[in-house]
CSV table of C-alpha atoms in Angstrom, one decimal:
chain,number,residue,atom,x,y,z
Q,34,TYR,CA,8.3,-52.7,-31.3
Q,35,LEU,CA,6.6,-49.5,-31.9
Q,36,GLU,CA,3.1,-50.6,-31.1
Q,37,LYS,CA,4.6,-51.9,-27.7
Q,38,PHE,CA,6.8,-49.4,-26.3
Q,39,PHE,CA,5.5,-46.3,-28.4
Q,40,PRO,CA,1.7,-46.9,-28.7
Q,41,THR,CA,1.2,-43.2,-29.2
Q,42,GLU,CA,3.4,-42.8,-32.1
Q,43,PHE,CA,2.2,-46.3,-33.6
Q,44,HIS,CA,-1.7,-45.2,-33.6
Q,45,SER,CA,-1.3,-41.5,-34.0
Q,46,GLY,CA,2.0,-40.5,-35.1
Q,47,LYS,CA,3.8,-39.9,-38.7
Q,48,ASP,CA,4.1,-43.1,-40.9
Q,49,GLN,CA,7.4,-44.9,-40.8
Q,50,GLU,CA,8.2,-44.1,-44.7
Q,51,THR,CA,10.8,-44.0,-47.2
Q,52,LEU,CA,10.4,-41.6,-49.8
Q,53,LEU,CA,11.6,-38.7,-52.0
Q,54,TYR,CA,9.4,-35.7,-52.5
Q,55,ALA,CA,9.8,-32.6,-54.7
Q,56,LYS,CA,7.8,-29.6,-55.3
Q,57,LYS,CA,7.6,-26.5,-57.4
Q,58,GLN,CA,5.4,-23.7,-56.7
Q,59,ARG,CA,4.6,-20.3,-58.2
Q,60,ASP,CA,1.5,-18.1,-57.7
Q,61,ASN,CA,-1.7,-20.3,-57.6
Q,62,TRP,CA,-0.1,-23.5,-59.4
Q,63,VAL,CA,1.9,-26.5,-58.0
Q,64,PHE,CA,3.7,-29.2,-59.4
Q,65,ASP,CA,5.2,-32.3,-57.5
Q,66,VAL,CA,6.8,-35.7,-57.9
Q,67,LEU,CA,6.6,-38.4,-55.2
Q,68,LEU,CA,8.8,-41.5,-55.3
Q,69,GLN,CA,8.0,-44.0,-52.5
Q,70,ALA,CA,8.9,-47.7,-51.9
Q,71,LYS,CA,8.3,-50.0,-49.0
Q,72,VAL,CA,11.3,-51.0,-47.3
Q,73,ASN,CA,10.1,-53.0,-44.2
Q,74,SER,CA,8.1,-56.1,-45.0
Q,75,PHE,CA,6.1,-55.5,-41.7
Q,76,TYR,CA,4.3,-52.3,-42.6
Q,77,THR,CA,1.4,-51.9,-45.3
Q,78,ARG,CA,2.4,-49.4,-47.8
Q,79,THR,CA,1.5,-48.1,-51.3
Q,80,GLU,CA,4.5,-47.5,-53.5
Q,81,SER,CA,4.7,-44.7,-55.9
Q,82,LEU,CA,7.1,-45.4,-58.9
Q,83,PRO,CA,7.0,-42.4,-59.1
Q,84,GLU,CA,3.8,-40.2,-59.3
Q,85,ALA,CA,3.5,-36.5,-60.5
Q,86,GLY,CA,0.7,-34.1,-59.5
Q,87,PHE,CA,-0.2,-30.7,-60.8
Q,88,TYR,CA,-2.5,-28.4,-59.3
Q,89,VAL,CA,-4.3,-25.0,-60.1
Q,90,LEU,CA,-5.9,-23.1,-57.3
Q,91,GLY,CA,-8.5,-20.6,-57.9
Q,92,GLN,CA,-7.9,-19.4,-61.5
Q,93,PRO,CA,-10.2,-16.9,-63.0
Q,94,ILE,CA,-11.5,-18.1,-66.5
Q,95,GLY,CA,-11.1,-14.8,-68.6
Q,96,GLU,CA,-13.8,-12.1,-67.9
Q,97,LEU,CA,-16.6,-14.7,-66.9
Q,98,PRO,CA,-17.5,-14.9,-63.1
Q,99,VAL,CA,-16.1,-18.3,-63.1
Q,100,VAL,CA,-13.2,-19.7,-60.9
Q,101,TRP,CA,-11.3,-22.9,-61.8
Q,102,PHE,CA,-9.8,-25.5,-59.6
Q,103,SER,CA,-7.8,-28.3,-60.9
Q,104,GLU,CA,-6.0,-31.4,-59.2
Q,105,ASN,CA,-4.2,-34.2,-61.3
Q,106,HIS,CA,-2.4,-37.2,-60.5
Q,107,ALA,CA,-0.6,-39.7,-62.8
Q,108,GLY,CA,1.9,-42.3,-62.2
Q,109,ILE,CA,2.8,-46.1,-61.4
Q,110,LYS,CA,1.5,-47.2,-58.2
Q,111,ARG,CA,1.6,-50.6,-56.3
Q,112,TRP,CA,0.1,-51.6,-53.1
Q,113,ARG,CA,1.9,-53.9,-50.7
Q,114,PRO,CA,0.5,-55.0,-47.6
Q,115,ASP,CA,1.9,-56.4,-44.3
Q,116,SER,CA,3.5,-59.6,-45.1
Q,117,SER,CA,2.2,-61.1,-41.6
Q,118,PRO,CA,-0.7,-59.3,-40.3
Q,119,PRO,CA,-1.4,-59.8,-36.6
Q,120,ILE,CA,-5.1,-60.9,-37.6
Q,121,GLY,CA,-6.2,-63.0,-40.1
Q,122,PRO,CA,-4.3,-64.3,-43.2
Q,123,ALA,CA,-1.9,-62.3,-45.4
Q,124,LEU,CA,-3.5,-60.2,-48.1
Q,125,ASP,CA,-2.3,-60.3,-51.6
Q,126,GLY,CA,-0.7,-57.2,-53.0
Q,127,SER,CA,-1.3,-55.7,-56.5
Q,128,SER,CA,1.3,-55.7,-59.2
Q,129,SER,CA,2.7,-52.3,-60.6
Q,130,MET,CA,0.0,-50.6,-62.3
Q,131,GLY,CA,-0.7,-46.8,-64.3
Q,132,ARG,CA,-3.2,-44.9,-62.2
Q,133,PHE,CA,-4.6,-41.5,-63.6
Q,134,ASP,CA,-7.1,-39.2,-61.7
Q,135,THR,CA,-8.2,-35.8,-62.6
Q,136,ARG,CA,-10.5,-33.6,-60.4
Q,137,GLN,CA,-11.8,-30.5,-62.1
Q,138,GLU,CA,-14.0,-27.9,-60.5
Q,139,VAL,CA,-15.5,-24.7,-61.5
Q,140,ASN,CA,-17.4,-22.0,-59.1
Q,141,MET,CA,-19.4,-19.0,-60.1
Q,142,PRO,CA,-19.7,-16.7,-56.7
Q,143,VAL,CA,-22.9,-15.0,-56.4
Q,144,HIS,CA,-23.5,-11.9,-54.0
Q,145,LEU,CA,-27.5,-11.6,-53.3
Q,146,GLY,CA,-27.3,-8.7,-50.8
Q,147,PRO,CA,-25.6,-9.8,-47.5
Q,148,ILE,CA,-25.8,-13.7,-48.8
Q,149,ASN,CA,-22.8,-15.0,-50.4
Q,150,PHE,CA,-23.9,-18.0,-52.8
Q,151,LEU,CA,-21.3,-20.2,-54.3
Q,152,PRO,CA,-23.0,-22.6,-56.8
Q,153,TYR,CA,-20.3,-25.1,-58.1
Q,154,ALA,CA,-19.7,-28.2,-60.2
Q,155,VAL,CA,-17.1,-30.9,-59.9
Q,156,GLY,CA,-16.2,-33.6,-62.7
Q,157,ARG,CA,-13.7,-36.3,-61.8
Q,158,PHE,CA,-12.2,-39.4,-63.6
Q,159,THR,CA,-10.0,-41.8,-62.4
Q,160,HIS,CA,-8.4,-45.0,-64.7
Q,161,TRP,CA,-6.5,-47.9,-63.3
Q,162,THR,CA,-4.6,-50.2,-65.8
Q,163,GLU,CA,-5.3,-53.2,-63.6
Q,164,SER,CA,-8.3,-54.6,-61.4
Q,165,MET,CA,-8.6,-56.7,-58.4
Q,166,THR,CA,-10.9,-59.0,-60.2
Q,167,PRO,CA,-10.5,-60.6,-63.8
Q,168,ASN,CA,-12.0,-58.5,-66.7
Q,169,GLY,CA,-13.1,-56.0,-63.9
Q,170,GLU,CA,-14.0,-52.3,-64.2
Q,171,LYS,CA,-11.1,-50.0,-64.6
Q,172,ASN,CA,-12.7,-46.6,-64.8
Q,173,ARG,CA,-14.5,-44.5,-62.7
Q,174,PRO,CA,-16.3,-41.3,-63.9
Q,175,TYR,CA,-17.8,-39.0,-61.2
Q,176,GLY,CA,-19.9,-36.0,-61.1
Q,177,GLN,CA,-20.9,-33.6,-58.4
Q,178,VAL,CA,-23.0,-30.3,-58.1
Q,179,GLY,CA,-23.6,-28.2,-55.1
Q,180,VAL,CA,-24.0,-25.0,-53.5
Q,181,ARG,CA,-22.5,-23.2,-50.4
Q,182,ALA,CA,-23.9,-20.3,-48.7
Q,183,THR,CA,-22.6,-17.9,-46.1
Q,184,THR,CA,-23.2,-14.8,-44.5
Q,185,LYS,CA,-22.5,-12.5,-41.3
Q,186,ILE,CA,-24.7,-10.3,-39.3
Q,187,TRP,CA,-23.6,-8.6,-36.1
Q,188,LYS,CA,-24.2,-5.9,-33.6
Q,189,VAL,CA,-22.2,-3.9,-30.9
Q,190,TYR,CA,-23.2,-3.5,-27.8
Q,191,GLN,CA,-20.8,-0.5,-26.5
Q,192,ASN,CA,-22.3,-0.2,-23.1
Q,193,VAL,CA,-21.3,-3.6,-21.8
Q,194,LYS,CA,-18.8,-3.2,-19.0
Q,195,SER,CA,-17.4,-5.4,-16.4
Q,196,ARG,CA,-14.3,-5.7,-14.4
Q,197,LEU,CA,-15.1,-9.2,-13.1
Q,198,TRP,CA,-15.4,-10.8,-16.8
Q,199,ASP,CA,-13.0,-8.3,-18.0
Q,200,LEU,CA,-15.5,-7.0,-20.7
Q,201,ASP,CA,-15.1,-3.6,-22.4
Q,202,GLY,CA,-18.1,-3.8,-24.9
Q,203,ILE,CA,-19.4,-6.7,-26.7
Q,204,ARG,CA,-19.7,-7.4,-30.2
Q,205,HIS,CA,-22.0,-10.3,-31.4
Q,206,ILE,CA,-21.3,-12.0,-34.7
Q,207,LEU,CA,-23.6,-14.2,-36.2
Q,208,ALA,CA,-22.4,-16.5,-39.2
Q,209,PRO,CA,-24.7,-19.1,-40.7
Q,210,GLU,CA,-23.6,-21.3,-43.5
Q,211,ALA,CA,-25.2,-24.3,-45.4
Q,212,VAL,CA,-23.5,-26.8,-48.0
Q,213,ALA,CA,-25.6,-29.0,-50.2
Q,214,PHE,CA,-24.3,-31.5,-52.9
Q,215,LEU,CA,-25.6,-34.2,-55.1
Q,216,ALA,CA,-23.3,-36.8,-56.5
Q,217,ASP,CA,-23.3,-39.6,-58.9
Q,218,ALA,CA,-20.5,-42.2,-59.4
Q,219,HIS,CA,-20.2,-44.9,-61.9
Q,220,GLY,CA,-17.9,-47.7,-62.9
Q,221,VAL,CA,-15.6,-49.6,-60.3
Q,222,ASP,CA,-17.1,-49.7,-56.9
Q,223,PRO,CA,-14.7,-48.6,-53.8
Q,224,SER,CA,-14.8,-52.1,-52.3
Q,225,ASP,CA,-13.4,-53.7,-55.6
Q,226,LEU,CA,-10.1,-51.6,-55.4
Q,227,TRP,CA,-6.9,-52.1,-53.6
Q,228,PRO,CA,-6.9,-49.4,-50.8
Q,229,MET,CA,-4.2,-47.4,-52.1
Q,230,ASP,CA,-4.6,-43.9,-51.2
Q,231,PRO,CA,-7.5,-42.5,-49.0
Q,232,GLY,CA,-8.0,-39.5,-51.0
Q,233,VAL,CA,-8.7,-41.7,-54.2
Q,234,GLU,CA,-9.9,-45.1,-53.9
Q,235,PRO,CA,-12.0,-45.7,-50.9
Q,236,ASN,CA,-14.0,-42.4,-50.4
Q,237,ILE,CA,-15.6,-41.8,-53.9
Q,238,SER,CA,-19.2,-43.1,-54.1
Q,239,ASN,CA,-22.8,-41.9,-54.7
Q,240,LEU,CA,-22.8,-40.0,-51.4
Q,241,SER,CA,-24.9,-36.9,-51.2
Q,242,GLY,CA,-26.1,-34.7,-48.3
Q,243,PHE,CA,-26.3,-31.4,-46.9
Q,244,SER,CA,-25.4,-29.6,-43.8
Q,245,VAL,CA,-26.4,-26.3,-42.1
Q,246,GLY,CA,-24.6,-24.4,-39.3
Q,247,LEU,CA,-24.4,-21.6,-37.1
Q,248,THR,CA,-21.3,-19.9,-35.6
Q,249,GLN,CA,-21.6,-17.3,-32.7
Q,250,ARG,CA,-18.7,-15.1,-31.5
Q,251,LEU,CA,-18.7,-12.6,-28.5
Q,252,GLN,CA,-16.0,-10.1,-28.8
Q,253,THR,CA,-14.8,-7.6,-26.4
Q,254,ARG,CA,-11.7,-5.4,-25.9
Q,255,ARG,CA,-8.8,-6.5,-23.5
Q,256,GLY,CA,-5.4,-5.3,-22.5
Q,257,ARG,CA,-3.5,-2.5,-20.9
Q,258,PRO,CA,-4.7,1.0,-21.4
Q,259,GLY,CA,-3.4,2.2,-24.7
Q,260,GLN,CA,-2.9,-1.4,-25.8
Q,261,ARG,CA,-6.3,-2.6,-26.3
Q,262,ARG,CA,-7.1,-5.2,-28.5
Q,263,ILE,CA,-9.9,-7.1,-29.6
Q,264,VAL,CA,-10.4,-10.9,-28.6
Q,265,ASP,CA,-12.9,-13.6,-28.7
Q,266,TRP,CA,-14.7,-13.7,-25.4
Q,267,MET,CA,-17.1,-16.6,-26.5
Q,268,ARG,CA,-17.4,-18.8,-29.5
Q,269,PHE,CA,-20.1,-21.3,-30.1
Q,270,LYS,CA,-20.5,-23.4,-33.2
Q,271,VAL,CA,-23.5,-25.9,-33.8
Q,272,GLU,CA,-23.8,-27.7,-36.9
Q,273,ALA,CA,-26.3,-30.6,-38.4
Q,274,GLY,CA,-26.1,-32.7,-41.4
Q,275,ALA,CA,-27.8,-35.8,-43.4
Q,276,PHE,CA,-27.0,-38.0,-46.2
Q,277,SER,CA,-28.4,-40.1,-48.6
Q,278,ASN,CA,-26.4,-43.8,-49.1
Q,279,ARG,CA,-25.2,-43.1,-45.5
Q,280,ASN,CA,-23.2,-45.8,-43.6
Q,281,ASN,CA,-24.3,-46.2,-40.3
Q,282,SER,CA,-21.8,-49.0,-39.5
Q,283,ILE,CA,-18.7,-46.6,-39.4
Q,284,PRO,CA,-17.7,-45.8,-35.7
Q,285,ALA,CA,-17.1,-42.2,-36.4
Q,286,ASP,CA,-18.8,-38.7,-36.2
Q,287,GLY,CA,-20.6,-37.5,-39.4
Q,288,ARG,CA,-19.0,-34.7,-40.9
Q,289,VAL,CA,-19.3,-32.5,-44.5
Q,290,PHE,CA,-16.1,-31.1,-45.5
Q,291,SER,CA,-17.4,-28.3,-47.7
Q,292,HIS,CA,-14.2,-27.8,-49.5
Q,293,SER,CA,-14.4,-31.5,-51.0
Q,294,PRO,CA,-17.7,-33.2,-50.3
Q,295,GLU,CA,-16.9,-36.4,-51.9
Q,296,TYR,CA,-14.8,-36.8,-48.8
Q,297,SER,CA,-17.5,-36.6,-46.2
Q,298,ILE,CA,-18.3,-38.9,-43.6
Q,299,GLY,CA,-22.0,-40.1,-44.3
Q,300,ARG,CA,-23.5,-40.6,-41.1
Q,301,ASN,CA,-26.4,-38.2,-39.9
Q,302,PHE,CA,-25.1,-35.9,-36.9
Q,303,VAL,CA,-25.1,-32.9,-34.6
Q,304,ASN,CA,-22.1,-31.5,-33.8
Q,305,ALA,CA,-21.2,-28.7,-31.2
Q,306,GLU,CA,-18.1,-26.7,-30.2
Q,307,TYR,CA,-18.0,-24.3,-27.4
Q,308,GLU,CA,-14.9,-22.0,-26.3
Q,309,TRP,CA,-14.8,-19.3,-23.4
Q,310,ASN,CA,-11.9,-17.4,-22.9
Q,311,ILE,CA,-12.6,-16.4,-19.3
Q,312,SER,CA,-9.3,-14.3,-19.1
Q,313,ASP,CA,-6.1,-14.2,-21.0
Q,314,ASN,CA,-4.8,-17.0,-18.8
Q,315,THR,CA,-7.9,-19.2,-18.6
Q,316,GLN,CA,-9.8,-20.9,-21.2
Q,317,PHE,CA,-12.8,-23.5,-21.1
Q,318,ASP,CA,-13.4,-25.6,-24.1
Q,319,ALA,CA,-16.4,-28.2,-24.9
Q,320,SER,CA,-17.3,-30.4,-27.9
Q,321,GLY,CA,-19.9,-33.1,-28.5
Q,322,ASN,CA,-21.4,-35.2,-31.0
Q,323,TYR,CA,-24.9,-36.4,-31.3
Q,324,ASP,CA,-25.4,-39.5,-33.4
Q,325,VAL,CA,-28.7,-39.5,-35.3
Q,326,ALA,CA,-28.6,-43.2,-36.4
Q,327,THR,CA,-28.4,-44.6,-32.8
Q,328,GLY,CA,-30.0,-41.8,-31.2
Q,329,LYS,CA,-27.2,-41.6,-28.5
Q,330,LEU,CA,-24.4,-39.0,-27.5
Q,331,GLY,CA,-21.5,-40.1,-29.7
Q,332,HIS,CA,-18.7,-38.5,-27.7
Q,333,LEU,CA,-18.5,-35.4,-25.1
Q,334,GLY,CA,-15.3,-33.3,-24.3
Q,335,MET,CA,-14.5,-30.6,-22.0
Q,336,GLY,CA,-11.4,-29.1,-20.2
Q,337,LEU,CA,-10.0,-25.9,-18.3
Q,338,ASN,CA,-6.8,-24.7,-19.3
Q,339,VAL,CA,-5.4,-22.3,-16.6
Q,340,GLN,CA,-2.0,-20.6,-16.4
Q,341,ARG,CA,-2.5,-19.1,-12.8
Q,342,THR,CA,1.2,-17.7,-12.7
Q,343,PRO,CA,4.2,-17.4,-15.2
Q,344,ARG,CA,5.7,-20.5,-13.4
Q,345,PHE,CA,2.4,-22.6,-12.6
Q,346,LYS,CA,-0.2,-23.8,-15.2
Q,347,TYR,CA,-2.8,-26.7,-14.9
Q,348,TYR,CA,-5.3,-28.6,-16.9
Q,349,LEU,CA,-8.7,-30.2,-16.1
Q,350,GLY,CA,-10.5,-32.2,-18.6
Q,351,LEU,CA,-13.1,-35.0,-18.9
Q,352,TYR,CA,-13.8,-37.0,-22.1
Q,353,THR,CA,-16.6,-39.5,-22.3
Q,354,LEU,CA,-17.3,-42.0,-25.3
Q,355,PRO,CA,-20.5,-44.0,-24.6
Q,356,ALA,CA,-20.0,-46.5,-27.4
Q,357,VAL,CA,-17.1,-48.1,-25.5
Q,358,ASP,CA,-18.1,-47.3,-22.1
Q,359,SER,CA,-15.4,-44.8,-21.3
Q,360,SER,CA,-15.4,-41.5,-19.4
Q,361,VAL,CA,-11.6,-40.5,-19.0
Q,362,GLY,CA,-10.6,-37.6,-16.6
Q,363,THR,CA,-7.4,-35.9,-16.9
Q,364,VAL,CA,-5.2,-33.7,-14.2
Q,365,GLY,CA,-2.1,-32.1,-15.1
Q,366,PHE,CA,0.1,-29.4,-14.1
Q,367,THR,CA,3.3,-27.9,-14.8
Q,368,TYR,CA,5.6,-26.0,-12.5
Q,369,GLN,CA,8.7,-23.9,-13.2
Q,370,MET,CA,10.8,-24.7,-10.0
Q,371,THR,CA,13.6,-22.3,-11.2
Q,372,GLU,CA,15.2,-20.8,-14.1
Q,373,LYS,CA,16.5,-24.3,-15.2
Q,374,TYR,CA,14.3,-27.2,-13.8
Q,375,SER,CA,10.3,-27.6,-14.0
Q,376,VAL,CA,8.1,-30.5,-13.4
Q,377,SER,CA,5.2,-31.6,-15.0
Q,378,VAL,CA,2.8,-34.4,-13.5
Q,379,LEU,CA,-0.3,-35.9,-15.4
Q,380,GLU,CA,-2.9,-38.3,-14.2
Q,381,GLN,CA,-5.7,-39.9,-16.2
Q,382,TYR,CA,-8.5,-42.3,-14.7
Q,383,ASP,CA,-11.5,-43.8,-16.7
Q,384,PHE,CA,-14.5,-43.5,-14.4
Q,385,ASP,CA,-16.6,-46.2,-16.5
Q,386,PHE,CA,-14.4,-48.9,-18.2
Q,387,GLU,CA,-14.5,-52.1,-16.1
Q,388,GLY,CA,-15.9,-50.1,-13.3
Q,389,GLY,CA,-13.3,-47.4,-13.0
Q,390,LYS,CA,-9.5,-48.0,-13.8
Q,391,GLY,CA,-6.7,-45.9,-14.0
Q,392,VAL,CA,-5.2,-45.2,-17.5
Q,393,ARG,CA,-2.0,-43.3,-17.2
Q,394,THR,CA,0.4,-41.7,-14.6
Q,395,SER,CA,3.4,-39.5,-15.5
Q,396,LEU,CA,6.1,-37.4,-13.9
Q,397,ARG,CA,8.7,-35.4,-15.7
Q,398,LEU,CA,11.5,-33.2,-14.7
Q,399,THR,CA,12.9,-30.9,-17.3
Q,400,ARG,CA,16.6,-29.5,-17.3
Q,401,LYS,CA,17.1,-26.3,-19.7
Q,402,PHE,CA,20.5,-26.0,-20.8
Q,403,PRO,CA,21.8,-22.7,-23.0
Q,404,ARG,CA,20.5,-24.3,-26.1
Q,405,TRP,CA,19.2,-27.7,-25.3
Q,406,TYR,CA,16.5,-29.2,-23.2
Q,407,ALA,CA,16.8,-32.7,-21.4
Q,408,GLY,CA,13.8,-34.5,-19.7
Q,409,LEU,CA,13.7,-37.4,-17.6
Q,410,ALA,CA,10.1,-39.0,-17.5
Q,411,PHE,CA,8.5,-41.9,-15.3
Q,412,VAL,CA,5.4,-43.5,-17.1
Q,413,PHE,CA,2.8,-45.8,-15.5
Q,414,ASP,CA,0.5,-47.0,-18.3
Q,415,GLN,CA,-2.3,-49.0,-16.4
Q,416,THR,CA,-4.1,-50.2,-19.3
Q,417,ARG,CA,-1.0,-52.0,-20.6
Q,418,ASP,CA,0.6,-52.9,-17.0
Q,419,ASP,CA,3.7,-51.0,-18.5
Q,420,VAL,CA,6.2,-48.8,-16.6
Q,421,GLY,CA,8.5,-46.9,-18.5
Q,422,LEU,CA,11.6,-44.5,-17.7
Q,423,TYR,CA,12.4,-41.9,-20.4
Q,424,LEU,CA,15.6,-39.8,-21.2
Q,425,THR,CA,15.1,-37.3,-23.9
Q,426,LEU,CA,17.3,-34.4,-25.4
Q,427,TRP,CA,16.0,-31.8,-27.8
Q,428,PRO,CA,17.4,-28.4,-29.1
Q,429,GLU,CA,15.7,-25.1,-28.1
Q,430,GLY,CA,13.0,-24.1,-30.6
Q,431,VAL,CA,12.7,-27.4,-32.3
Q,432,PRO,CA,10.9,-29.7,-30.1
Q,433,GLU,CA,10.2,-31.9,-33.0
Q,434,PHE,CA,13.8,-33.3,-33.2
Q,435,ARG,CA,14.1,-35.5,-30.2
Q,436,MET,CA,17.1,-38.0,-29.1
Q,437,GLY,CA,16.1,-40.2,-26.5
Q,438,THR,CA,16.0,-43.7,-24.9
């Protein structure tokens, strides 16, 4: 039902879950408990019956220049797959099992002049009381060492003035950063584990790598006389990374997650992001990925967001994904007709897929009541050849709480 009539919610919305979650937090420690059950047979879910967690964030160790981070989970888990998957035979789930996972990290901040170094070490151990294979491995010790380095360099150009570009001085900030890590995992292989939680079973391996990046910011002063404020005029970030034991088969951009490198996406990459605040009401954004494994552009997206008057705003965008021969252009606007009524129009067209094809057309009329909003929307999804008419109600200030048909 969701996949057919609400595809956006099905593919990218919050999971349909039945759970009870409780958390106690004080200062830099957290204790939580999760009780989660699978109610509907047509979903794949990991049950927690229950699972408890304990976290410590940034705890100094005595008088030593060392900071400690701790993450611990223990509980009874069970993986229960979809009873009738749309593709292939139904998979066997797991029985109820105990699982214990602990991750300990120590950092030692070092300042060498203007450069901040952060050497760190991670030790992690996971134990399962059951294995997918008879007499299979049930333990996974994991170790990681690495270093993070950052600094900032800036210069101020007070004489840069422009009414056309709304500039009153320029501050140029350079922020280079680098991350490198070595990891070693033993015991059970991720492919021999039930895929219960993405943060525990699938991702922990012998992946090692590094990334280097540079963020540049151009800041200026804007605003009325006496109310001047510092804003970002332009921001440009470029980052490159490489890995050992990389996986060139995954359909994703490479990434190094410096806070937890074991979760990084092991694919050599060059990524870039650009942001230009042309004025307080006009922004241009762009981002792209170069995939080193294929020697091709992974994706490229750009968009212009303009609020021309308090009553009228529009968006122009283009997103291209060469791997699937897709280049989707988006045009949309919202116009406030009166204090109570506004209209929004959106059109998306794929210039490459199947030689050119419409993607989505929508028209929405919104009515404002004293404390509620009501929306009537017409949507034509050309890719699915679906037509929809939606009536939605939501309270002012809480757009996430919607009732509709």
